Amino acid sequence: MKTEVDHRLRRSWTAEGGDAAQLPARALRWLTQRIGALTESPAGPAPTVPVSALKEETHADLVALLGERNVLLAPAERLGRAGGLSYLDLLRWRGAGELQVPDAVVLPADPEQVQQVLDLCVRHDIAVVPFGGGTSVVGGVNALRGDKAAVIALDLARLDKLVSVDPVSRIAVLQAGVRGPDGERLLAEHGFTLGHVPQSFERATIGGFAATRSAGQASAGYGRFEDMVSSVRLATPRGEWRLGVAPASAAGPDLRHLAIGSEGTLGVITEVAVRVRPVPVVRRYEGYVLDGWERGSAAVRALAQGRVLADVTRLSDTDETEVSLSLNAGWKTAALRRYLAARGIAEPCLLIVGWEGASKHEFSARRGAALAALKAAGAVRIGRSLGESWLRGRFSGPRQRDALLDNGVCVETLETAAHWSELSRLRDEVRSALSDSLGSPIIMCHVSHAYETGASLYFTVLASRDPADPTGQWAQAKKAACEAIVGLGTISHHHAVGVDHAPYLEAEIGSIGMDVLRAAKAVVDPSGILNPGKLGS
Amino acid sequence: MKTEVDHRLRRSWTAEGGDAAQLPARALRWLTQRIGALTESPAGPAPTVPVSALKEETHADLVALLGERNVLLAPAERLGRAGGLSYLDLLRWRGAGELQVPDAVVLPADPEQVQQVLDLCVRHDIAVVPFGGGTSVVGGVNALRGDKAAVIALDLARLDKLVSVDPVSRIAVLQAGVRGPDGERLLAEHGFTLGHVPQSFERATIGGFAATRSAGQASAGYGRFEDMVSSVRLATPRGEWRLGVAPASAAGPDLRHLAIGSEGTLGVITEVAVRVRPVPVVRRYEGYVLDGWERGSAAVRALAQGRVLADVTRLSDTDETEVSLSLNAGWKTAALRRYLAARGIAEPCLLIVGWEGASKHEFSARRGAALAALKAAGAVRIGRSLGESWLRGRFSGPRQRDALLDNGVCVETLETAAHWSELSRLRDEVRSALSDSLGSPIIMCHVSHAYETGASLYFTVLASRDPADPTGQWAQAKKAACEAIVGLGTISHHHAVGVDHAPYLEAEIGSIGMDVLRAAKAVVDPSGILNPGKLGS
């Protein structure tokens, strides 16, 4: 069965709200100049939707449990949960490669129904892929069937409630399907914020944040998502599992850290209790420029090790800064270039710093401490407009990617983290690997998460797409980058493992670690229905 | 075989350095008044040291591996590793109850030899109890044999080296047997500090800190020990296991948190890479007083939720404060009482706050922010002398405990942590449970570790010892306290699980959690030689 694919589904980001980005002609000219001729977007066949493998009996039992309207077999619905938003996923939508389409989509109403769906799937030998925002860029929600009779997407969209708020302890319990903006809206009614803002914020969910060990753009101020998790509630084939009873504990290994990052393989996260903070009363974003990558990363290190990081601290390397300036060409940018040249900045690296303060006094104190460190590190202040324009555009990356894909660009991101002493070497090696593999790509890099002992590196790659084998082109480049990362850094700082990074997990946690994960899975999911093929399971 | 017990071994804290504390007559009079007549210290039989069950063949193989001087069979050496420092352990030393004495003590030189010892123990069916400082107060180093032919204490004393320092990333690799003061001395040569200072600091080891999820007195400033761990290296019967490659990662579950807190059941920690910081240049400790527990804990909560906690933040409840003031009777204390009365403080709760600053400027900024919050919370400043006297005496608790035991006092501590909204209720319920069980004990309580979402509670209990059944007296009181804790807080905030808390672990992590721990153990330790009986294993 072939199905005409809804335009809504073929784009990564325009499904709900937000305009599709267009690339201005000037940007296209500039791109062509930098990476070579651009091919047309492939006009491959629309994705094929196979006949659902769900048996009538299974379907009937699911309908009896959830009601007709919460068990979806329509091709458009199934396609809507066929994978995430990696470049390879998007190519599949555009006809290059096979989409993995679930046999059905189920929408349980609450944690109890999630548990009942799992029990049913054990009985019927059905693989279950938990589906939140569908924003995985590592194949984490690809509908793999494993050795099961069929595979369903368990969409958590109806678990969209704020369950409770403890204003004294500043803990809120949110259901797993709550999306980023909805979570903030629900918490704001109580005067609180979560402060977790990854680039996928608009669509990603609380459960997904926990399942993937997400890190938000303001991780320096609010912490990574795992730092915010007070407790988790999971549905597993073995039954419900709750972890986390106190702000800190020495009651053996911290098993919350086994649930966090388990990517649907050890249970379906149904509720997360998170630490919340008062809605900030001051927000301030500013731009600074450092001369060259080494001085730039040293400045961020000084902020991190001096423990005066701004809540958002984001350093672009020379190439990323140059691309920003080139695409923002105009009299203001020209003036900025002249100003920087006059200040002796030969290789500008843009640093965005942002604070969200609970009071003006707190904000001023923290900003003052950071500015002193930045001044000592040789940073040149360029005012608030670049900081604010970053803030406005901080969710636009995925939209721009759609426009780039339309124009025949190979565009993808990848990320890692390493200790400070390895960071520049790791950046160099990943850049070399990508360059060697892709010809003359544009490789931009930034640090968006800094710690006392190291930092993340986030790469954006633009290349002229190989029309003959776009999938193979990127698969090869990604492999080269991953091999450069292994041994120097982590295979993922915040994108998770999914399918794409699974081959590199053992290098990081050892064969013992892999066996421990398998053993834990065998306890909670003896028949192996939970998200087959992810995390190397 | 009976052995005359060395006085050195019968005391918890005087083995290495430090004077035995004596109780002044005034304190004894005061205690008698408060808790009733004190019994004589029991003059029970000296501990029995059974004949070593180690077979000659095993002994010969151990000697061949480690050398004669590193395989100890002498009763005094075996007794020296027969358990830790809980009240029950100390009673056993004093003749009440059976000590669990290892059949031998082995002292490997390095991580490789630790691995070889484990391999040998698998072949010879020998249980292995990793032994660091021997400061466990939960039975964590009791030499339980499980179903094995014999049990050895694997003493890590020779793994006492600083392996490497990365001054750029601020990471140091320390061997597991490095004791607190030695670690600080080794790091200070490079200008760094670890800043981990639990009460057991003088004897406890780096490996022990990791194995038990330790929290130091300055946890508000430096973090709990797990926050400092960059990577761990373990020897397991399955082979070596290394975890932790980056400052943060989304590469699946964070298995470091399975190793941290594993209490010797999932491997012997041989090296820990820790985050270090520059040696502070400013130290300042001060005392404040709040009126009553509710205002006191609200003040600490304000500091924690305002993220302006001092590095050390320690609030005593009314009873603990009263005991301090009573034992420090004198004209200064009388003057302090008059001053507090004049300031309207009816029920003084002492708050010690201490900062360790990397610069005067940083120190002043942080102190200023905390003081503003304290003032708003109604705290009355009482100057530096009480803060400094706490600092001087902060390791003296265990020594005082010896003196109390000599005088027939039942003295023990226990601890938990809970969310702020449950904290007062938890304190009340633990106090009731202890009072009901012990008659008219003195129960002191303090908060020494505060978080945005909650805090720890640390109880010190003094009661007149039941000379007929001192062990049963405390076992019953401890059981009552633990049952009060379950459901409201964690069974341990920083003392760990060991044997004593094992019955309560399942309530915290679920039967699934228990099975996951067992499954992980089966992967790394299929024959079950590692620390039998601990963590419920």
Coordinates of C-alpha atoms in Angstrom, one line a residue, chain A:
Chain A
M1 CA 0.0 0.0 0.0
K2 CA 1.3 3.4 -1.0
T3 CA 0.1 6.5 0.7
E4 CA 0.3 10.1 -0.4
V5 CA 2.4 11.7 2.2
D6 CA 1.0 14.7 4.0
H7 CA 3.2 17.7 3.5
R8 CA 2.7 18.4 7.2
L9 CA 4.6 15.1 8.0
R10 CA 7.4 15.6 5.5
R11 CA 8.8 18.6 7.4
S12 CA 10.5 18.3 10.6
W13 CA 9.2 21.3 12.4
T14 CA 6.2 22.9 10.9
A15 CA 3.6 20.5 12.1
E16 CA 2.6 22.6 15.0
G17 CA 3.0 26.4 15.0
G18 CA 5.9 28.3 13.6
D19 CA 6.5 29.2 10.0
A20 CA 8.6 27.3 7.6
A21 CA 11.8 29.1 7.1
Q22 CA 12.9 30.2 3.6
L23 CA 16.5 30.7 2.6
P24 CA 17.1 34.1 1.1
A25 CA 18.7 34.1 -2.3
R26 CA 21.8 35.8 -0.8
A27 CA 22.3 32.9 1.6
L28 CA 21.9 30.4 -1.2
R29 CA 24.5 32.2 -3.3
W30 CA 26.9 32.3 -0.4
L31 CA 26.4 28.6 0.3
T32 CA 27.0 27.6 -3.3
Q33 CA 30.2 29.6 -3.2
R34 CA 31.3 27.8 0.0
I35 CA 30.3 24.2 -0.5
G36 CA 29.8 23.9 -4.3
A37 CA 26.9 23.4 -6.6
L38 CA 23.6 22.5 -4.9
T39 CA 21.5 19.6 -6.2
E40 CA 17.8 19.7 -6.4
S41 CA 15.9 18.2 -3.6
P42 CA 15.4 14.5 -4.5
A43 CA 12.0 13.9 -5.8
G44 CA 12.0 10.3 -4.7
P45 CA 8.9 8.2 -4.2
A46 CA 6.7 9.0 -1.3
P47 CA 7.3 6.8 1.8
T48 CA 5.7 3.5 1.6
V49 CA 3.3 2.5 4.4
P50 CA 3.2 -1.2 4.7
V51 CA 0.0 -3.0 5.8
S52 CA -0.2 -3.1 9.5
A53 CA 1.1 -6.4 11.0
L54 CA -1.2 -6.0 14.0
K55 CA -3.4 -9.0 14.4
E56 CA -7.2 -8.5 14.6
E57 CA -7.2 -10.0 18.1
T58 CA -4.5 -7.6 19.3
H59 CA -6.3 -4.7 17.8
A60 CA -9.5 -5.7 19.4
D61 CA -7.9 -6.0 22.8
L62 CA -6.2 -2.6 22.5
V63 CA -9.5 -1.0 21.5
A64 CA -11.3 -2.7 24.4
L65 CA -8.6 -1.2 26.7
L66 CA -8.2 2.3 25.2
G67 CA -11.3 2.9 23.1
E68 CA -11.5 3.1 19.3
R69 CA -10.2 6.7 19.0
N70 CA -7.0 5.9 20.9
V71 CA -5.8 3.0 18.7
L72 CA -4.8 4.4 15.3
L73 CA -4.2 2.5 12.2
A74 CA -4.5 5.2 9.6
P75 CA -1.4 5.4 7.4
A76 CA -0.9 9.2 8.2
E77 CA -1.0 8.5 11.9
R78 CA 1.5 5.7 11.6
L79 CA 3.7 7.7 9.4
G80 CA 3.6 10.5 11.9
R81 CA 5.4 8.3 14.4
A82 CA 7.8 6.7 11.9
G83 CA 11.1 7.9 13.2
G84 CA 12.5 11.2 14.5
L85 CA 14.3 14.2 13.0
S86 CA 17.8 13.1 12.1
Y87 CA 19.1 14.0 8.7
L88 CA 18.7 10.4 7.7
D89 CA 15.1 10.4 9.0
L90 CA 14.4 13.5 6.9
L91 CA 16.0 11.9 3.8
R92 CA 13.8 8.9 4.3
W93 CA 10.8 11.2 4.3
R94 CA 12.0 12.6 1.1
G95 CA 12.2 9.1 -0.5
A96 CA 15.8 8.1 0.2
G97 CA 15.7 5.0 2.3
E98 CA 13.0 3.0 4.1
L99 CA 11.0 4.5 6.9
Q100 CA 10.3 2.2 9.8
V101 CA 6.5 2.6 10.3
P102 CA 4.8 1.3 13.4
D103 CA 1.9 -1.1 12.9
A104 CA -0.4 1.1 15.1
V105 CA -0.3 4.1 17.3
V106 CA -1.9 3.8 20.8
L107 CA -2.7 6.7 23.1
P108 CA -3.2 5.7 26.7
A109 CA -4.7 8.2 29.0
D110 CA -2.6 7.9 32.1
P111 CA 0.2 5.9 33.8
E112 CA -2.2 3.1 34.7
Q113 CA -3.3 2.6 31.0
V114 CA 0.4 2.7 30.0
Q115 CA 1.0 -0.2 32.4
Q116 CA -2.0 -2.0 30.9
V117 CA -0.8 -1.5 27.4
L118 CA 2.6 -3.0 28.3
D119 CA 0.9 -6.0 29.9
L120 CA -1.2 -6.5 26.8
C121 CA 1.8 -6.2 24.6
V122 CA 3.7 -8.9 26.5
R123 CA 0.7 -11.2 26.0
H124 CA 0.5 -10.4 22.3
D125 CA 4.2 -10.4 21.6
I126 CA 4.2 -6.7 20.5
A127 CA 7.2 -4.4 20.5
V128 CA 6.6 -1.0 22.1
V129 CA 8.3 2.3 21.1
P130 CA 7.5 5.1 23.5
F131 CA 6.9 8.2 21.5
G132 CA 6.9 11.7 23.0
G133 CA 7.8 14.7 20.8
G134 CA 9.4 12.5 18.2
T135 CA 12.4 14.8 18.1
S136 CA 15.1 12.2 18.4
V137 CA 18.0 12.8 16.1
V138 CA 19.7 9.4 16.8
G139 CA 16.9 7.0 15.7
G140 CA 15.6 6.7 19.3
V141 CA 12.0 6.4 18.2
N142 CA 12.4 4.4 15.0
A143 CA 9.8 1.8 15.0
L144 CA 12.0 -1.3 15.1
R145 CA 10.2 -4.6 15.6
G146 CA 13.0 -6.7 16.9
D147 CA 11.9 -10.3 17.0
K148 CA 8.3 -9.4 17.8
A149 CA 5.1 -10.0 15.8
A150 CA 4.4 -6.3 15.4
V151 CA 5.5 -2.9 16.8
I152 CA 3.4 -0.1 18.1
A153 CA 4.2 3.5 18.9
L154 CA 3.0 4.3 22.4
D155 CA 2.3 7.9 22.1
L156 CA 2.3 9.7 25.5
A157 CA 0.5 12.8 24.2
R158 CA -2.5 12.3 26.5
L159 CA -0.3 12.2 29.6
D160 CA -0.2 16.0 29.5
K161 CA -1.0 17.0 33.1
L162 CA 0.7 18.7 35.9
V163 CA 0.0 16.2 38.7
S164 CA 1.0 18.2 41.7
V165 CA 3.1 21.0 43.0
D166 CA 4.9 21.1 46.4
P167 CA 5.8 24.8 46.7
V168 CA 7.7 24.3 49.9
S169 CA 10.0 21.6 48.5
R170 CA 9.8 23.2 45.0
I171 CA 9.0 19.9 43.4
A172 CA 6.4 19.5 40.7
V173 CA 5.2 16.2 39.3
L174 CA 4.6 16.3 35.5
Q175 CA 3.2 13.5 33.3
A176 CA 5.6 12.3 30.7
G177 CA 3.8 13.6 27.7
V178 CA 3.9 17.2 28.8
R179 CA 5.7 19.3 26.1
G180 CA 8.2 21.9 26.9
P181 CA 6.1 25.0 26.4
D182 CA 3.0 23.4 28.1
G183 CA 5.2 22.4 31.1
E184 CA 6.3 26.0 31.5
R185 CA 2.8 27.3 31.1
L186 CA 1.4 24.9 33.7
L187 CA 4.2 25.7 36.2
A188 CA 4.0 29.4 35.6
E189 CA 0.4 29.3 37.0
H190 CA 2.1 28.4 40.3
G191 CA 4.9 31.0 39.8
F192 CA 7.5 28.3 38.9
T193 CA 9.7 27.5 35.9
L194 CA 11.6 24.3 35.1
G195 CA 14.2 26.1 33.0
H196 CA 14.9 23.2 30.7
V197 CA 15.2 24.6 27.2
P198 CA 16.8 22.3 24.6
Q199 CA 16.5 23.2 20.9
S200 CA 13.7 20.7 20.7
F201 CA 11.8 22.5 23.5
E202 CA 8.8 23.3 21.4
R203 CA 7.9 19.7 20.7
A204 CA 10.0 17.5 23.1
T205 CA 8.4 16.1 26.3
I206 CA 9.2 15.7 29.9
G207 CA 9.4 12.0 29.6
G208 CA 11.7 12.3 26.6
F209 CA 14.0 14.7 28.5
A210 CA 14.4 12.1 31.2
A211 CA 14.7 9.1 28.8
T212 CA 17.5 10.8 26.9
R213 CA 19.5 12.6 29.7
S214 CA 18.7 15.9 27.9
A215 CA 20.6 19.1 28.4
G216 CA 19.0 22.5 27.9
Q217 CA 20.5 25.6 26.5
A218 CA 20.5 27.1 30.1
S219 CA 22.2 24.0 31.6
A220 CA 24.8 26.1 33.3
G221 CA 22.2 27.8 35.3
Y222 CA 19.5 25.2 35.7
G223 CA 21.6 22.0 35.4
R224 CA 21.1 19.1 33.0
F225 CA 17.8 17.4 33.1
E226 CA 19.1 14.6 35.3
D227 CA 20.0 17.3 37.9
M228 CA 16.4 18.4 37.9
V229 CA 14.8 14.9 38.4
S230 CA 13.7 14.3 41.9
S231 CA 11.9 11.0 41.1
V232 CA 10.6 9.0 38.2
R233 CA 7.7 6.6 37.8
L234 CA 8.0 3.9 35.1
A235 CA 5.7 1.3 33.7
T236 CA 7.6 -1.9 32.9
P237 CA 6.5 -5.4 31.9
R238 CA 7.5 -6.4 35.4
G239 CA 5.1 -3.8 36.9
E240 CA 5.4 -0.2 38.1
W241 CA 8.8 1.1 39.3
R242 CA 9.3 4.2 41.3
L243 CA 12.7 5.7 42.1
G244 CA 13.7 8.7 44.2
V245 CA 12.5 9.4 47.7
A246 CA 14.8 12.2 49.0
P247 CA 16.9 15.1 47.8
A248 CA 20.0 13.0 48.1
S249 CA 20.7 9.5 49.4
A250 CA 23.4 7.0 50.2
A251 CA 21.0 4.0 50.0
G252 CA 23.1 2.1 47.6
P253 CA 23.6 2.8 43.9
D254 CA 21.4 5.7 42.6
L255 CA 19.1 3.7 40.3
R256 CA 17.4 6.9 39.1
H257 CA 20.5 7.2 36.9
L258 CA 19.7 3.9 35.4
A259 CA 16.1 5.0 34.5
I260 CA 17.3 8.4 33.3
G261 CA 18.9 7.8 29.9
S262 CA 17.3 4.4 29.5
E263 CA 15.7 5.5 26.2
G264 CA 12.6 3.4 26.6
T265 CA 14.5 0.1 27.0
L266 CA 14.0 -0.3 30.7
G267 CA 10.4 1.0 31.0
V268 CA 8.1 3.7 29.8
I269 CA 8.6 6.8 32.0
T270 CA 5.1 8.0 32.9
E271 CA 5.7 10.7 35.5
V272 CA 8.7 12.8 36.5
A273 CA 9.0 14.8 39.7
V274 CA 11.2 17.8 38.9
R275 CA 12.8 20.5 40.9
V276 CA 11.3 23.9 40.0
R277 CA 12.4 27.5 40.6
P278 CA 10.6 30.8 40.8
V279 CA 9.9 32.4 37.4
P280 CA 12.9 34.7 36.8
V281 CA 12.2 38.4 37.1
V282 CA 15.2 39.5 35.1
R283 CA 16.5 38.2 31.8
R284 CA 19.6 39.6 30.1
Y285 CA 21.4 38.3 27.0
E286 CA 24.6 39.8 25.8
G287 CA 27.3 39.2 23.2
Y288 CA 31.0 39.2 23.6
V289 CA 33.8 38.4 21.2
L290 CA 37.1 36.6 21.9
D291 CA 40.0 36.4 19.6
G292 CA 40.3 32.8 18.4
W293 CA 39.1 29.4 19.6
E294 CA 41.9 28.9 22.2
R295 CA 41.2 32.3 23.9
G296 CA 37.5 31.7 23.6
S297 CA 37.4 28.3 25.2
A298 CA 39.9 29.5 27.8
A299 CA 37.4 32.2 28.7
V300 CA 34.5 29.7 29.1
R301 CA 36.8 27.5 31.2
A302 CA 37.6 30.5 33.4
L303 CA 33.9 31.1 33.9
A304 CA 33.2 27.4 34.6
Q305 CA 36.1 26.9 37.0
G306 CA 35.5 30.2 38.7
R307 CA 31.9 29.0 39.1
V308 CA 30.6 32.2 37.6
L309 CA 29.0 30.8 34.4
A310 CA 26.1 32.7 33.1
D311 CA 22.9 30.6 32.9
V312 CA 23.4 30.4 29.1
T313 CA 27.0 30.4 28.0
R314 CA 27.5 29.6 24.3
L315 CA 30.8 30.1 22.5
S316 CA 30.9 29.8 18.7
D317 CA 34.2 29.0 17.0
T318 CA 35.7 31.2 14.3
D319 CA 33.9 29.4 11.5
E320 CA 30.5 29.5 13.1
T321 CA 31.0 33.2 13.9
E322 CA 32.0 33.9 10.4
V323 CA 28.9 32.1 9.0
S324 CA 26.7 34.1 11.3
L325 CA 28.3 37.4 10.3
S326 CA 28.2 36.4 6.6
L327 CA 24.5 35.6 6.7
N328 CA 23.7 38.7 8.6
A329 CA 25.6 40.9 6.1
G330 CA 24.5 44.6 6.3
W331 CA 25.7 47.9 7.6
K332 CA 25.5 46.8 11.3
T333 CA 27.6 43.8 10.7
A334 CA 30.1 45.8 8.6
A335 CA 30.3 48.2 11.5
L336 CA 30.8 45.3 13.9
R337 CA 33.6 43.9 11.8
R338 CA 35.4 47.3 11.8
Y339 CA 35.0 47.7 15.5
L340 CA 36.4 44.2 16.2
A341 CA 39.3 44.9 13.8
A342 CA 40.0 48.1 15.6
R343 CA 40.1 46.2 18.9
G344 CA 42.7 43.8 17.5
I345 CA 40.4 40.8 17.1
A346 CA 41.7 38.9 14.2
E347 CA 39.6 35.7 14.5
P348 CA 36.3 36.6 16.2
C349 CA 34.6 34.0 18.3
L350 CA 31.2 35.0 19.4
L351 CA 30.2 34.3 23.0
I352 CA 26.5 34.6 24.0
V353 CA 25.9 34.9 27.8
G354 CA 22.5 35.1 29.4
W355 CA 21.3 35.4 32.9
E356 CA 17.8 34.7 34.3
G357 CA 17.7 36.2 37.8
A358 CA 15.3 35.7 40.7
S359 CA 16.0 39.3 41.7
K360 CA 17.8 42.3 40.3
H361 CA 20.3 42.1 43.1
E362 CA 21.1 38.4 42.4
F363 CA 21.4 39.1 38.7
S364 CA 23.7 42.0 39.2
A365 CA 26.0 40.1 41.5
R366 CA 26.3 37.1 39.2
R367 CA 26.7 39.2 36.1
G368 CA 29.3 41.3 37.8
A369 CA 31.4 38.2 38.7
A370 CA 31.1 36.8 35.2
L371 CA 32.0 40.1 33.5
A372 CA 35.2 40.4 35.7
A373 CA 36.3 37.0 34.5
L374 CA 35.4 37.8 30.9
K375 CA 37.4 41.0 31.0
A376 CA 40.4 39.2 32.5
A377 CA 40.1 36.7 29.6
G378 CA 40.2 39.4 27.0
A379 CA 36.6 39.4 25.9
V380 CA 35.3 42.4 24.0
R381 CA 31.7 43.4 24.7
I382 CA 29.5 43.9 21.7
G383 CA 26.2 44.7 23.4
R384 CA 22.8 43.1 23.8
S385 CA 21.5 43.0 20.3
L386 CA 23.4 39.8 19.2
G387 CA 22.5 38.2 22.5
E388 CA 18.8 39.0 22.0
S389 CA 18.8 37.9 18.4
W390 CA 20.3 34.5 19.5
L391 CA 17.5 34.3 22.1
R392 CA 14.8 35.0 19.4
G393 CA 16.3 32.5 17.0
R394 CA 17.3 29.8 19.4
F395 CA 14.6 27.3 18.2
S396 CA 15.0 28.1 14.5
G397 CA 17.7 25.6 13.7
P398 CA 15.4 22.7 12.8
R399 CA 13.3 25.0 10.6
Q400 CA 16.3 26.3 8.7
R401 CA 17.3 22.7 8.2
D402 CA 14.1 22.0 6.3
A403 CA 14.8 24.9 4.0
L404 CA 18.4 23.8 3.5
L405 CA 17.1 20.3 2.7
D406 CA 14.8 21.7 0.1
N407 CA 17.8 23.3 -1.6
G408 CA 19.9 20.1 -1.8
V409 CA 22.1 20.7 1.2
C410 CA 23.4 17.9 3.3
V411 CA 22.9 19.4 6.8
E412 CA 23.3 17.7 10.2
T413 CA 24.5 18.3 13.7
L414 CA 26.5 16.1 16.0
E415 CA 27.8 16.6 19.5
T416 CA 30.1 15.3 22.2
A417 CA 31.8 16.4 25.4
A418 CA 35.3 16.0 26.7
H419 CA 37.6 17.2 29.5
W420 CA 39.2 20.6 29.0
S421 CA 42.6 19.3 28.3
E422 CA 41.3 17.2 25.3
L423 CA 38.7 19.7 24.0
S424 CA 40.7 21.4 21.2
R425 CA 42.2 18.1 20.1
L426 CA 38.8 16.6 19.9
R427 CA 37.4 19.5 17.9
D428 CA 40.3 19.3 15.5
E429 CA 39.9 15.5 15.0
V430 CA 36.2 15.7 14.4
R431 CA 36.7 18.5 11.9
S432 CA 39.3 16.6 10.1
A433 CA 37.2 13.5 10.0
L434 CA 34.2 15.4 8.6
S435 CA 36.3 17.3 6.1
D436 CA 38.1 14.2 4.8
S437 CA 34.7 12.5 4.4
L438 CA 32.7 15.3 2.9
G439 CA 35.1 17.2 0.7
S440 CA 34.7 20.9 1.4
P441 CA 32.0 21.1 4.0
I442 CA 31.2 24.1 6.2
I443 CA 31.9 22.9 9.8
M444 CA 30.7 25.1 12.6
C445 CA 31.3 24.3 16.2
H446 CA 30.2 25.7 19.5
V447 CA 30.4 25.1 23.2
S448 CA 27.0 25.3 24.8
H449 CA 27.5 23.4 28.0
A450 CA 30.4 24.0 30.2
Y451 CA 31.5 22.2 33.4
E452 CA 34.4 22.6 35.8
T453 CA 36.2 19.6 34.2
G454 CA 35.2 20.0 30.6
A455 CA 32.6 21.1 28.0
S456 CA 30.4 20.0 25.2
L457 CA 31.2 20.5 21.5
Y458 CA 28.3 20.9 19.1
F459 CA 29.0 20.7 15.4
T460 CA 26.8 21.8 12.5
V461 CA 27.8 20.5 9.1
L462 CA 26.8 21.8 5.7
A463 CA 27.9 20.1 2.5
S464 CA 26.7 19.7 -1.0
R465 CA 24.4 16.7 -1.1
D466 CA 25.6 13.7 -3.1
P467 CA 22.4 13.1 -5.2
A468 CA 23.5 9.6 -6.0
D469 CA 23.8 8.4 -2.5
P470 CA 22.8 11.0 0.1
T471 CA 22.2 8.5 2.8
G472 CA 25.6 6.8 2.3
Q473 CA 27.3 10.2 2.1
W474 CA 26.2 11.1 5.6
A475 CA 26.5 7.6 7.1
Q476 CA 30.2 7.6 6.1
A477 CA 30.8 11.1 7.5
K478 CA 29.0 10.3 10.7
K479 CA 31.0 7.1 11.2
A480 CA 34.3 9.0 10.7
A481 CA 33.2 11.6 13.2
C482 CA 32.2 9.0 15.8
E483 CA 35.4 7.1 15.4
A484 CA 37.3 10.4 16.0
I485 CA 35.2 10.9 19.2
V486 CA 35.7 7.5 20.7
G487 CA 38.6 7.6 23.2
L488 CA 38.6 11.3 23.5
G489 CA 35.1 12.2 24.5
T490 CA 31.6 10.8 25.0
I491 CA 29.6 9.5 22.0
S492 CA 26.8 11.9 23.1
H493 CA 26.6 14.8 25.4
H494 CA 22.8 15.3 25.0
H495 CA 21.5 13.6 21.9
A496 CA 21.5 10.1 23.4
V497 CA 22.3 6.8 21.9
G498 CA 19.3 5.5 20.0
V499 CA 20.2 3.4 17.0
D500 CA 22.9 5.7 15.5
H501 CA 25.3 5.7 18.5
A502 CA 24.7 2.1 19.6
P503 CA 27.8 0.8 17.9
Y504 CA 30.0 3.1 20.0
L505 CA 28.4 2.6 23.4
E506 CA 30.5 -0.4 24.4
A507 CA 33.7 1.6 23.9
E508 CA 32.4 4.0 26.6
I509 CA 30.9 1.6 29.2
G510 CA 32.8 -1.6 28.5
S511 CA 31.5 -5.0 27.7
I512 CA 30.7 -5.3 31.4
G513 CA 28.5 -2.2 31.2
M514 CA 26.7 -3.6 28.1
D515 CA 26.0 -6.8 30.0
V516 CA 24.8 -4.9 33.0
L517 CA 22.3 -3.0 30.9
R518 CA 21.2 -6.3 29.3
A519 CA 20.8 -7.9 32.7
A520 CA 18.8 -4.9 34.0
K521 CA 16.6 -5.2 30.9
A522 CA 16.1 -8.9 31.5
V523 CA 14.7 -8.1 35.0
V524 CA 12.2 -5.5 33.9
D525 CA 11.4 -6.7 30.4
P526 CA 12.1 -10.4 30.2
S527 CA 10.4 -10.9 26.8
G528 CA 12.2 -7.8 25.3
I529 CA 9.2 -5.8 24.1
L530 CA 10.6 -2.4 25.1
N531 CA 12.1 -0.3 22.3
P532 CA 14.1 -3.1 20.6
G533 CA 17.4 -2.2 18.9
K534 CA 18.0 1.0 21.0
L535 CA 21.0 1.4 23.3
G536 CA 22.4 -1.7 21.7
S537 CA 19.6 -3.8 23.2

